[in-house]
Tab-separated table of C-alpha atoms and ligand atoms in Angstrom:
chain	number	residue	atom	x	y	z
A	158	MET	CA	127.135	37.041	124.757
A	159	GLU	CA	124.392	36.762	122.165
A	160	LEU	CA	122.881	40.194	122.841
A	161	LEU	CA	126.225	41.965	122.619
A	162	LYS	CA	127.224	40.036	119.523
A	163	ASN	CA	123.949	40.871	117.768
A	164	ASN	CA	124.282	44.544	118.609
A	165	VAL	CA	127.876	44.716	117.418
A	166	LYS	CA	126.860	42.923	114.234
A	167	LYS	CA	124.096	45.483	113.677
A	168	ARG	CA	126.598	48.286	114.164
A	169	ILE	CA	129.068	46.715	111.744
A	170	ASP	CA	126.329	46.148	109.143
A	171	PHE	CA	125.150	49.738	109.502
A	172	LEU	CA	128.653	51.188	109.170
A	173	GLY	CA	129.476	48.778	106.328
A	174	GLU	CA	126.392	49.916	104.427
A	175	GLU	CA	127.414	53.562	104.849
A	176	ILE	CA	130.919	52.778	103.582
A	177	SER	CA	129.547	50.937	100.526
A	178	VAL	CA	127.441	53.959	99.602
A	179	LEU	CA	130.315	56.385	100.164
A	180	LEU	CA	132.656	54.304	98.045
A	181	LYS	CA	130.072	53.803	95.321
A	182	GLU	CA	129.099	57.466	95.076
A	183	HIS	CA	132.449	59.185	95.746
A	184	PRO	CA	135.246	56.702	95.036
A	185	ASP	CA	137.735	59.331	93.846
A	186	CYS	CA	136.731	62.243	96.066
A	187	SER	CA	139.749	64.039	97.567
A	188	LEU	CA	139.616	64.656	101.315
A	189	GLY	CA	142.068	67.558	101.135
A	190	GLU	CA	145.652	68.199	100.210
A	191	VAL	CA	148.654	66.686	101.934
A	192	LYS	CA	151.154	69.349	102.875
A	193	LEU	CA	154.890	68.797	103.087
A	194	LYS	CA	154.918	70.153	106.633
A	195	GLN	CA	152.365	67.519	107.642
A	196	VAL	CA	154.351	64.651	106.150
A	197	LEU	CA	157.429	65.910	107.987
A	198	GLY	CA	155.493	66.897	111.116
A	199	GLY	CA	154.005	63.765	112.603
A	200	MET	CA	151.078	63.820	110.120
A	201	ARG	CA	149.414	66.437	112.308
A	202	GLY	CA	145.917	67.292	111.089
A	203	LEU	CA	146.103	64.848	108.192
A	204	THR	CA	142.814	63.084	107.544
A	205	ALA	CA	144.077	59.593	106.875
A	206	LEU	CA	142.105	57.228	109.098
A	207	VAL	CA	138.532	56.246	109.827
A	208	CYS	CA	137.631	55.306	113.390
A	209	ASN	CA	133.993	54.843	114.269
A	210	THR	CA	134.290	54.216	118.008
A	211	SER	CA	134.923	57.845	118.986
A	212	PHE	CA	135.746	61.277	117.609
A	213	VAL	CA	137.672	64.238	119.040
A	214	ASP	CA	136.373	67.676	118.102
A	215	PRO	CA	139.148	70.280	118.580
A	216	TYR	CA	136.767	72.601	120.454
A	217	GLN	CA	134.362	70.179	122.143
A	218	GLY	CA	136.596	67.220	122.908
A	219	LEU	CA	135.688	63.566	123.003
A	220	PHE	CA	132.478	62.151	121.532
A	221	ILE	CA	131.620	58.464	121.832
A	222	SER	CA	129.030	57.686	119.228
A	223	ASN	CA	127.101	60.998	119.368
A	224	TYR	CA	127.504	61.490	123.099
A	225	ALA	CA	129.694	64.217	124.601
A	226	ILE	CA	131.389	63.729	127.986
A	227	PRO	CA	128.614	65.257	130.144
A	228	GLU	CA	126.245	62.692	128.616
A	229	PHE	CA	128.326	59.632	129.520
A	230	GLU	CA	130.636	60.567	132.403
A	231	ASP	CA	128.313	59.014	135.000
A	232	LYS	CA	128.028	55.652	133.203
A	233	LEU	CA	129.745	52.413	134.129
A	234	PRO	CA	132.899	51.396	132.201
A	235	GLU	CA	130.934	48.312	131.099
A	236	GLU	CA	128.305	50.588	129.503
A	237	ILE	CA	131.035	52.568	127.780
A	238	PHE	CA	132.546	49.419	126.276
A	239	TYR	CA	129.090	48.642	124.927
A	240	LEU	CA	128.796	52.130	123.482
A	241	LEU	CA	132.228	51.919	121.845
A	242	CYS	CA	131.447	48.592	120.192
A	243	ALA	CA	127.724	48.776	119.517
A	244	GLY	CA	127.237	52.545	119.155
A	245	LYS	CA	124.471	52.483	121.763
A	246	PHE	CA	124.141	52.142	125.517
A	247	PRO	CA	123.011	48.704	126.708
A	248	ASP	CA	119.564	48.247	128.189
A	249	GLU	CA	119.243	46.533	131.573
A	250	PHE	CA	119.431	42.973	130.153
A	251	GLU	CA	122.249	43.750	127.768
A	252	LEU	CA	124.256	45.314	130.580
A	253	GLU	CA	123.663	42.335	132.844
A	254	GLU	CA	124.790	39.969	130.086
A	255	LEU	CA	128.032	41.906	129.607
A	256	LYS	CA	128.721	42.091	133.341
A	257	GLU	CA	128.211	38.345	133.577
A	258	GLU	CA	130.618	37.791	130.667
A	259	PHE	CA	133.254	39.822	132.491
A	260	ARG	CA	132.620	37.930	135.746
A	261	LEU	CA	132.979	34.553	134.042
A	262	ARG	CA	136.252	35.512	132.374
A	263	ALA	CA	137.935	37.405	135.241
A	264	GLU	CA	139.991	34.589	136.713
A	265	LEU	CA	143.678	34.634	135.797
A	266	PRO	CA	145.258	31.442	134.504
A	267	HIS	CA	147.240	29.923	137.358
A	268	TYR	CA	150.639	30.504	135.736
A	269	MET	CA	149.986	34.271	135.644
A	270	TRP	CA	150.288	34.526	139.415
A	271	SER	CA	153.823	33.176	139.442
A	272	PHE	CA	154.586	35.273	136.352
A	273	ILE	CA	153.474	38.450	138.175
A	274	ARG	CA	155.286	37.583	141.395
A	275	ASN	CA	158.528	36.846	139.523
A	276	LEU	CA	158.645	40.078	137.526
A	277	PRO	CA	161.940	41.818	138.372
A	278	ALA	CA	161.702	44.276	141.250
A	279	GLY	CA	162.141	47.872	140.132
A	280	MET	CA	160.723	47.291	136.650
A	281	HIS	CA	158.305	50.087	135.696
A	282	PRO	CA	154.681	49.024	136.326
A	283	MET	CA	153.772	49.832	132.693
A	284	THR	CA	156.427	47.378	131.516
A	285	MET	CA	154.986	44.788	133.885
A	286	PHE	CA	151.440	45.468	132.703
A	287	SER	CA	152.353	45.215	129.034
A	288	MET	CA	154.380	42.029	129.653
A	289	CYS	CA	151.484	40.447	131.550
A	290	ILE	CA	149.205	40.985	128.587
A	291	LEU	CA	151.772	39.481	126.225
A	292	ALA	CA	152.224	36.557	128.590
A	293	MET	CA	148.539	35.681	128.054
A	294	GLU	CA	148.834	35.761	124.262
A	295	GLY	CA	148.571	31.986	124.105
A	296	LEU	CA	144.962	32.306	125.294
A	297	SER	CA	143.897	34.017	122.071
A	298	VAL	CA	140.887	32.254	120.603
A	299	PHE	CA	141.333	34.207	117.382
A	300	LYS	CA	144.882	32.957	117.012
A	301	ARG	CA	143.895	29.329	117.617
A	302	LYS	CA	140.970	29.407	115.215
A	303	TYR	CA	142.936	31.277	112.549
A	304	ALA	CA	145.900	28.900	112.729
A	305	ALA	CA	143.560	25.909	112.435
A	306	GLY	CA	141.920	27.471	109.369
A	307	GLU	CA	138.591	27.335	111.135
A	308	ILE	CA	137.380	30.891	110.561
A	309	SER	CA	136.474	32.941	107.550
A	310	LYS	CA	137.319	36.628	107.149
A	311	SER	CA	133.752	37.654	107.950
A	312	GLU	CA	134.102	35.988	111.364
A	313	PHE	CA	137.394	37.612	112.421
A	314	TRP	CA	135.615	40.265	114.479
A	315	GLU	CA	133.629	37.652	116.446
A	316	TYR	CA	136.737	35.891	117.739
A	317	THR	CA	138.389	39.251	118.344
A	318	LEU	CA	135.376	40.178	120.480
A	319	GLU	CA	135.855	36.894	122.331
A	320	ASP	CA	139.518	37.796	122.957
A	321	ALA	CA	138.497	41.316	124.015
A	322	LEU	CA	136.122	40.054	126.698
A	323	ASN	CA	138.688	37.555	127.991
A	324	LEU	CA	141.393	40.209	128.125
A	325	LEU	CA	139.424	43.158	129.532
A	326	ALA	CA	137.870	41.053	132.302
A	327	LYS	CA	141.358	40.260	133.650
A	328	LEU	CA	142.937	43.722	133.515
A	329	PRO	CA	141.760	45.060	136.914
A	330	THR	CA	143.080	41.923	138.638
A	331	ILE	CA	146.439	42.143	136.853
A	332	ALA	CA	146.861	45.866	137.503
A	333	ALA	CA	145.882	45.572	141.158
A	334	ALA	CA	148.229	42.595	141.626
A	335	ILE	CA	151.151	44.578	140.164
A	336	TYR	CA	150.280	47.458	142.480
A	337	ARG	CA	149.981	45.438	145.664
A	338	ILE	CA	152.730	42.883	145.123
A	339	HIS	CA	155.383	45.120	143.558
A	340	LEU	CA	154.649	48.624	144.866
A	341	LEU	CA	153.087	47.993	148.281
A	342	HIS	CA	154.850	44.651	148.889
A	343	GLU	CA	151.605	43.195	150.138
A	344	GLU	CA	149.401	40.265	149.181
A	345	ALA	CA	146.911	40.614	146.320
A	346	ILE	CA	143.223	41.014	147.216
A	347	ALA	CA	140.858	38.529	145.550
A	348	TYR	CA	138.417	39.498	142.798
A	349	ASN	CA	134.870	39.913	144.106
A	350	PRO	CA	132.257	38.675	141.611
A	351	SER	CA	129.524	40.804	143.153
A	352	LEU	CA	131.276	44.063	142.176
A	353	ASP	CA	131.416	45.859	138.837
A	354	LEU	CA	134.773	46.577	137.111
A	355	GLY	CA	135.334	49.930	138.840
A	356	GLY	CA	134.240	48.622	142.246
A	357	ASN	CA	136.514	45.641	141.865
A	358	LEU	CA	139.472	47.783	140.898
A	359	ALA	CA	139.028	49.986	143.993
A	360	ASN	CA	138.566	46.916	146.145
A	361	MET	CA	141.541	44.976	144.775
A	362	LEU	CA	143.852	48.001	145.061
A	363	GLY	CA	142.847	48.064	148.708
A	364	VAL	CA	142.358	51.826	148.919
A	365	ASN	CA	140.064	53.639	151.341
A	366	PRO	CA	137.365	54.899	151.430
A	367	ARG	CA	136.319	52.338	148.875
A	368	ILE	CA	132.926	53.784	147.976
A	369	SER	CA	133.940	57.175	146.597
A	370	CYS	CA	137.180	55.628	145.330
A	371	ALA	CA	135.082	53.167	143.313
A	372	GLU	CA	133.304	56.214	141.888
A	373	LEU	CA	136.668	57.683	140.873
A	374	MET	CA	137.758	54.354	139.362
A	375	ARG	CA	134.593	54.268	137.248
A	376	LEU	CA	135.092	57.847	136.086
A	377	TYR	CA	138.763	57.138	135.451
A	378	LEU	CA	137.974	54.078	133.316
A	379	VAL	CA	135.246	55.963	131.457
A	380	LEU	CA	137.198	59.133	130.626
A	381	HIS	CA	140.371	57.457	129.340
A	382	CYS	CA	138.738	54.693	127.287
A	383	ASP	CA	139.200	56.054	123.757
A	384	HIS	CA	140.320	59.230	121.976
A	385	GLU	CA	139.650	58.472	118.298
A	386	GLY	CA	142.096	56.547	116.107
A	387	GLY	CA	145.204	58.686	115.588
A	388	ASN	CA	146.684	58.939	119.086
A	389	VAL	CA	149.935	57.011	119.502
A	390	SER	CA	148.591	54.104	121.522
A	391	ALA	CA	145.336	53.479	119.653
A	392	PHE	CA	147.006	53.838	116.270
A	393	THR	CA	149.843	51.502	117.241
A	394	SER	CA	147.433	48.921	118.555
A	395	ARG	CA	145.282	49.087	115.411
A	396	VAL	CA	148.288	48.845	113.085
A	397	VAL	CA	149.502	45.747	114.917
A	398	ASN	CA	146.057	44.136	114.817
A	399	SER	CA	145.709	44.981	111.122
A	400	ALA	CA	148.437	42.385	110.477
A	401	LEU	CA	146.034	39.943	112.200
A	402	SER	CA	148.297	39.838	115.223
A	403	ASN	CA	145.762	39.058	117.927
A	404	LEU	CA	144.442	41.527	120.500
A	405	TYR	CA	146.956	40.502	123.163
A	406	TYR	CA	149.825	41.532	120.872
A	407	ALA	CA	147.929	44.633	119.777
A	408	ALA	CA	147.011	45.782	123.299
A	409	SER	CA	150.518	45.230	124.608
A	410	ALA	CA	151.947	47.219	121.668
A	411	GLY	CA	149.489	50.064	122.226
A	412	LEU	CA	150.392	50.201	125.909
A	413	ASN	CA	154.076	50.478	125.026
A	414	GLY	CA	153.177	53.669	123.158
A	415	LEU	CA	151.045	54.908	126.043
A	416	ALA	CA	154.116	54.527	128.271
A	417	GLY	CA	155.835	57.545	126.644
A	418	PRO	CA	156.063	60.895	128.498
A	419	LEU	CA	154.441	62.824	125.640
A	420	HIS	CA	151.441	60.465	125.854
A	421	GLY	CA	150.052	58.519	128.841
A	422	LEU	CA	153.119	58.731	131.070
A	423	ALA	CA	152.397	62.477	131.310
A	424	ASN	CA	150.011	61.734	134.216
A	425	GLN	CA	152.907	60.332	136.264
A	426	VAL	CA	155.222	63.168	135.174
A	427	CYS	CA	152.559	65.728	136.097
A	428	LEU	CA	152.223	64.613	139.656
A	429	LYS	CA	155.989	64.482	140.026
A	430	PHE	CA	156.053	68.041	138.650
A	431	ILE	CA	153.554	69.255	141.278
A	432	HIS	CA	155.365	67.305	143.980
A	433	THR	CA	158.642	69.045	143.052
A	434	ILE	CA	156.870	72.427	143.195
A	435	HIS	CA	155.674	71.616	146.720
A	436	GLU	CA	159.182	70.542	147.718
A	437	HIS	CA	160.493	73.905	146.528
A	438	PHE	CA	157.797	76.275	147.768
A	439	GLY	CA	155.667	74.341	150.246
A	440	GLU	CA	152.093	73.177	149.713
A	441	SER	CA	150.663	76.569	148.894
A	442	PRO	CA	152.888	78.145	146.230
A	443	SER	CA	152.073	81.671	145.072
A	444	THR	CA	151.222	82.350	141.440
A	445	ASN	CA	154.499	84.255	141.105
A	446	GLN	CA	156.465	81.259	142.341
A	447	LEU	CA	154.583	78.984	139.936
A	448	SER	CA	155.154	81.356	137.076
A	449	GLU	CA	158.912	81.477	137.735
A	450	PHE	CA	159.088	77.695	138.118
A	451	VAL	CA	157.240	77.056	134.836
A	452	LYS	CA	159.410	79.563	132.958
A	453	GLU	CA	162.555	77.950	134.324
A	454	GLU	CA	161.370	74.517	133.180
A	455	LEU	CA	160.819	75.919	129.696
A	456	ASN	CA	164.203	77.659	129.760
A	457	VAL	CA	165.977	74.363	130.345
A	458	GLY	CA	164.065	72.848	127.426
A	459	ARG	CA	161.462	70.776	129.258
A	460	VAL	CA	157.787	70.568	128.237
A	461	ILE	CA	155.129	71.454	130.810
A	462	PRO	CA	153.443	68.108	131.457
A	463	GLY	CA	149.662	67.993	131.151
A	464	TYR	CA	149.521	70.973	128.790
A	465	GLY	CA	149.060	70.969	125.032
A	466	HIS	CA	147.409	68.581	122.624
A	467	ALA	CA	147.753	67.404	119.048
A	468	VAL	CA	144.027	67.798	118.278
A	469	LEU	CA	142.310	69.739	121.084
A	470	ARG	CA	142.392	73.528	120.980
A	471	VAL	CA	140.608	74.178	124.279
A	472	THR	CA	140.821	72.866	127.856
A	473	ASP	CA	140.317	69.101	127.616
A	474	PRO	CA	136.730	68.343	128.728
A	475	ARG	CA	138.149	65.263	130.496
A	476	PHE	CA	140.195	67.699	132.643
A	477	THR	CA	136.987	69.611	133.396
A	478	SER	CA	135.131	66.446	134.327
A	479	PHE	CA	137.892	65.399	136.752
A	480	MET	CA	138.007	68.931	138.174
A	481	GLU	CA	134.280	68.759	138.929
A	482	PHE	CA	134.838	65.405	140.668
A	483	GLY	CA	137.696	66.913	142.679
A	484	ASN	CA	135.598	69.924	143.643
A	485	ARG	CA	132.920	67.573	144.954
A	486	HIS	CA	135.166	65.095	146.782
A	487	CYS	CA	138.448	66.749	147.742
A	488	PRO	CA	138.367	70.513	147.026
A	489	ASN	CA	140.978	71.397	149.627
A	490	THR	CA	143.653	68.845	148.877
A	491	PRO	CA	146.941	70.762	148.250
A	492	TYR	CA	147.678	68.995	144.954
A	493	LEU	CA	144.290	69.988	143.537
A	494	GLN	CA	144.803	73.563	144.693
A	495	THR	CA	148.122	73.685	142.847
A	496	VAL	CA	146.530	72.174	139.718
A	497	LYS	CA	144.022	75.041	139.810
A	498	LYS	CA	146.709	77.678	140.270
A	499	LEU	CA	148.745	76.208	137.404
A	500	TYR	CA	145.610	76.422	135.261
A	501	HIS	CA	145.655	80.176	135.825
A	502	VAL	CA	149.375	80.546	135.179
A	503	VAL	CA	150.509	78.118	132.456
A	504	PRO	CA	148.279	78.987	129.442
A	505	ASP	CA	149.432	82.619	129.313
A	506	ILE	CA	153.073	81.574	129.528
A	507	LEU	CA	152.683	78.950	126.806
A	508	LYS	CA	150.825	81.401	124.551
A	509	SER	CA	153.915	83.580	124.273
A	510	TYR	CA	156.478	80.737	124.396
A	511	LYS	CA	158.483	80.081	121.208
A	512	GLY	CA	156.721	82.941	119.433
A	513	GLY	CA	153.266	81.429	119.831
A	514	LYS	CA	154.266	78.042	118.436
A	515	VAL	CA	152.370	75.980	121.058
A	516	ALA	CA	149.144	75.041	119.277
A	517	ASN	CA	147.142	74.464	122.460
A	518	PRO	CA	148.246	76.151	125.690
A	519	TYR	CA	145.471	74.555	127.764
A	520	PRO	CA	145.514	71.502	130.055
A	521	ASN	CA	144.811	67.965	128.918
A	522	VAL	CA	143.474	65.073	130.995
A	523	ASP	CA	146.889	64.269	132.493
A	524	ALA	CA	147.159	67.642	134.244
A	525	ILE	CA	144.729	66.503	136.928
A	526	SER	CA	144.060	62.751	136.934
A	527	GLY	CA	146.986	61.803	139.204
A	528	THR	CA	145.941	64.371	141.808
A	529	LEU	CA	142.711	62.489	142.406
A	530	LEU	CA	144.427	59.092	142.542
A	531	TYR	CA	146.835	60.512	145.101
A	532	HIS	CA	143.962	61.780	147.215
A	533	TYR	CA	142.621	58.221	147.435
A	534	GLY	CA	145.940	56.903	148.667
A	535	ILE	CA	147.373	55.691	145.362
A	536	THR	CA	150.625	57.495	146.017
A	537	HIS	CA	153.001	55.587	143.720
A	538	PHE	CA	153.135	57.923	140.733
A	539	ASP	CA	154.580	55.277	138.445
A	540	PHE	CA	151.335	53.302	138.688
A	541	TYR	CA	149.220	56.082	137.156
A	542	THR	CA	149.793	55.187	133.514
A	543	VAL	CA	148.728	51.609	134.247
A	544	MET	CA	145.372	53.046	135.342
A	545	PHE	CA	145.176	54.924	132.011
A	546	GLY	CA	146.162	51.695	130.252
A	547	ILE	CA	143.383	49.561	131.727
A	548	SER	CA	140.881	52.018	130.366
A	549	ARG	CA	142.512	52.635	126.999
A	550	THR	CA	142.568	48.908	126.278
A	551	PHE	CA	138.759	49.117	126.036
A	552	GLY	CA	139.255	51.484	123.109
A	553	PHE	CA	141.987	49.353	121.496
A	554	CYS	CA	139.671	46.347	121.587
A	555	ALA	CA	136.605	48.176	120.285
A	556	GLN	CA	138.553	49.808	117.447
A	557	SER	CA	139.919	46.485	116.235
A	558	ILE	CA	136.604	44.653	116.559
A	559	ILE	CA	134.878	47.267	114.396
A	560	ALA	CA	137.752	47.545	111.901
A	561	LEU	CA	137.875	43.767	111.377
A	562	GLY	CA	134.079	43.664	111.088
A	563	LEU	CA	134.368	46.262	108.339
A	564	ASN	CA	136.980	44.163	106.608
A	565	GLN	CA	139.601	46.901	106.791
A	566	PRO	CA	142.901	45.779	105.255
A	567	ILE	CA	146.397	45.735	106.675
A	568	ILE	CA	147.598	49.314	107.347
A	569	ARG	CA	150.585	50.167	105.229
A	570	PRO	CA	151.041	53.800	104.111
A	571	LYS	CA	153.792	54.754	101.658
A	572	SER	CA	156.948	56.447	102.916
A	573	VAL	CA	159.369	58.439	100.752
A	574	THR	CA	162.933	59.737	101.026
A	575	ASN	CA	164.271	63.312	101.012
A	576	LYS	CA	165.442	62.637	97.452
A	577	TRP	CA	161.931	61.634	96.432
A	578	LEU	CA	160.563	64.841	97.980
A	579	LYS	CA	163.149	67.019	96.230
A	580	ASP	CA	162.560	65.356	92.844
A	581	TYR	CA	158.801	65.635	93.269
A	582	LEU	CA	158.952	69.318	94.209
A	583	GLU	CA	161.303	70.073	91.297
A	584	LYS	CA	158.853	68.516	88.884
A	585	THR	CA	155.728	70.156	90.311
A	586	GLU	CA	156.732	73.637	91.556
B	118	NMX	N1	155.285	72.578	127.067
B	118	NMX	C1	156.297	73.094	126.320
B	118	NMX	N2	156.299	73.092	124.974
B	118	NMX	C2	155.212	72.584	124.367
B	118	NMX	C3	154.118	72.078	125.061
B	118	NMX	C4	154.187	72.057	126.476
B	118	NMX	N3	153.219	71.525	127.231
B	118	NMX	N4	153.200	71.649	124.178
B	118	NMX	C5	153.719	71.885	122.949
B	118	NMX	N5	154.949	72.453	123.075
B	118	NMX	C6	155.885	72.787	122.006
B	118	NMX	C7	156.279	71.523	121.265
B	118	NMX	O1	157.281	70.810	121.954
B	118	NMX	C8	156.706	72.075	119.928
B	118	NMX	O2	158.007	72.612	120.048
B	118	NMX	P1	159.099	72.365	118.870
B	118	NMX	O3	158.398	72.683	117.584
B	118	NMX	O4	160.200	73.285	119.208
B	118	NMX	O5	159.460	70.919	118.946
B	118	NMX	C9	155.740	73.243	119.732
B	118	NMX	O6	155.248	73.586	121.030
B	118	NMX	C10	154.566	72.910	118.822
B	118	NMX	O7	153.946	71.722	119.290
B	118	NMX	P2	152.353	71.546	119.196
B	118	NMX	O8	151.989	71.558	117.752
B	118	NMX	O9	151.682	72.548	120.068
B	118	NMX	O10	152.119	70.150	119.882
B	118	NMX	P3	152.219	68.666	119.256
B	118	NMX	O11	150.923	68.349	118.581
B	118	NMX	O12	153.448	68.499	118.440
B	118	NMX	O13	152.384	67.786	120.575
B	118	NMX	C11	151.878	67.185	122.828
B	118	NMX	C12	151.299	67.556	121.455
B	118	NMX	C13	150.752	66.727	123.716
B	118	NMX	C14	152.859	66.005	122.618
B	118	NMX	C15	152.605	68.413	123.426
B	118	NMX	O14	151.674	69.449	123.648
B	118	NMX	C16	153.336	68.105	124.728
B	118	NMX	O15	154.486	67.664	124.672
B	118	NMX	N6	152.672	68.283	125.914
B	118	NMX	C17	153.258	67.936	127.197
B	118	NMX	C18	153.159	66.429	127.434
B	118	NMX	C19	151.735	65.993	127.698
B	118	NMX	O16	151.005	66.578	128.470
B	118	NMX	N7	151.343	64.886	127.051
B	118	NMX	C20	150.015	64.289	127.290
B	118	NMX	C21	149.052	64.411	126.111
B	118	NMX	C22	147.724	63.818	126.437
B	118	NMX	N8	147.776	62.373	126.620
B	118	NMX	O17	147.143	61.876	127.501
B	118	NMX	O18	148.404	61.658	125.834
B	119	MLT	C1	144.748	60.496	124.365
B	119	MLT	O1	143.826	60.398	125.172
B	119	MLT	O2	145.070	59.578	123.605
B	119	MLT	C2	145.571	61.738	124.379
B	119	MLT	O3	144.800	62.861	124.717
B	119	MLT	C3	146.427	61.932	123.173
B	119	MLT	C4	145.733	62.174	121.862
B	119	MLT	O4	144.516	62.119	121.727
B	119	MLT	O5	146.489	62.463	120.903
């Protein structure tokens, strides 16, 4: 992996140089005030982290390096991992080297097969996925080298990159095995070294038709890979890794955050939501029926899954990208039709809900992604967040590789009590 390593090193050196200049020239510069409502409100909008793998603009959505979604949505997941880590797309040789690295590292250790088969029936697939990653923690090269005192701080990122390649190469096989063994009750399909990550995922899930499904898998892995540093899963993963817990611990922790219904589980909840609508009104609900259904959900205190965002203030461009895919491949599928109708109904309702309190009434990525998986025969809703998780682990890995390369310290902000707040405000106001 010499080419990849050199390119990541160049990226780290470049970013490190920028940080040195910033710190030298503006060490005490304030980046804005911290408001009480932010400290008590999930730190929303607080600039408190640096993440150089990707950036989310509230009005334009995800950027990886300087590329917006239309500029990278047709790339391979392998190319996106390169972009996240090295800040540039790989050339032909660099891409081939990375693909070969993934091929060489794809095989699961033997014990993992009995581990997967013996996971308790009925356990949520996200729990299984996270446990599988933890179960491979003993493979961490970083951990071994660190414990033996064989690596210096400046080399931490290199062994974390090694762990990243070992881990990411195995995720499609693990996810597909969970799907086939525990949800379909069928045998796993073997990894095919002649296929890329997306092609292999489609193939090992055993869905048909495999060619356009492989296209969806690639898009799926590309669009979910990273969403800057402050989202629950990426932040959790980075915090865990900042204690020098290895990437297996960090990825598993991040996935446990992704498993929440306000975060990645929303894709499962969304499809269930649409399914329930179809059970009530048939496969072609009217806008009036949808409007009544959505209002009733809000009345009983539920959130509308797939709508809203902590950073975005427009329709998520990942939603738009999936919609374009759906319009090309399955425009008439009833679920997609209902997603479109909801798009015309929900924002207006949310705009006037709770006196205009909803910061973003528009759909996020989870409002549509499950619809496309369903179309390709992946009909077990509770597998959808695992699909998100395979992709997001690319981002977890890249963020930690870069952060360690930049020598970022353990993350440990200060917390205070109500008493501290009251005393502080008494003194200052
Ligand atoms: N349906 C109903 N209420 C909502 C929604 C929604 N979709 N979105 C926000 N609100 C409410 C929110 O619960 C809060 O109410 P309260 O103050 O009474 O607790 C109020 O509006 C203000 O929240 P916001 O500032 O708009 O949103 P916040 O940044 O706190 O949360 C989400 C962001 C994404 C957690 C929130 O919009 C939500 O719960 N959405 C539905 C779940 C979802 O789709 N999650 C997936 C996000 C994307 N992902 O992949 O992770
Ligand atoms: C994500 O992709 O992580 C979600 O959109 C949530 C977020 O960015 O806060």
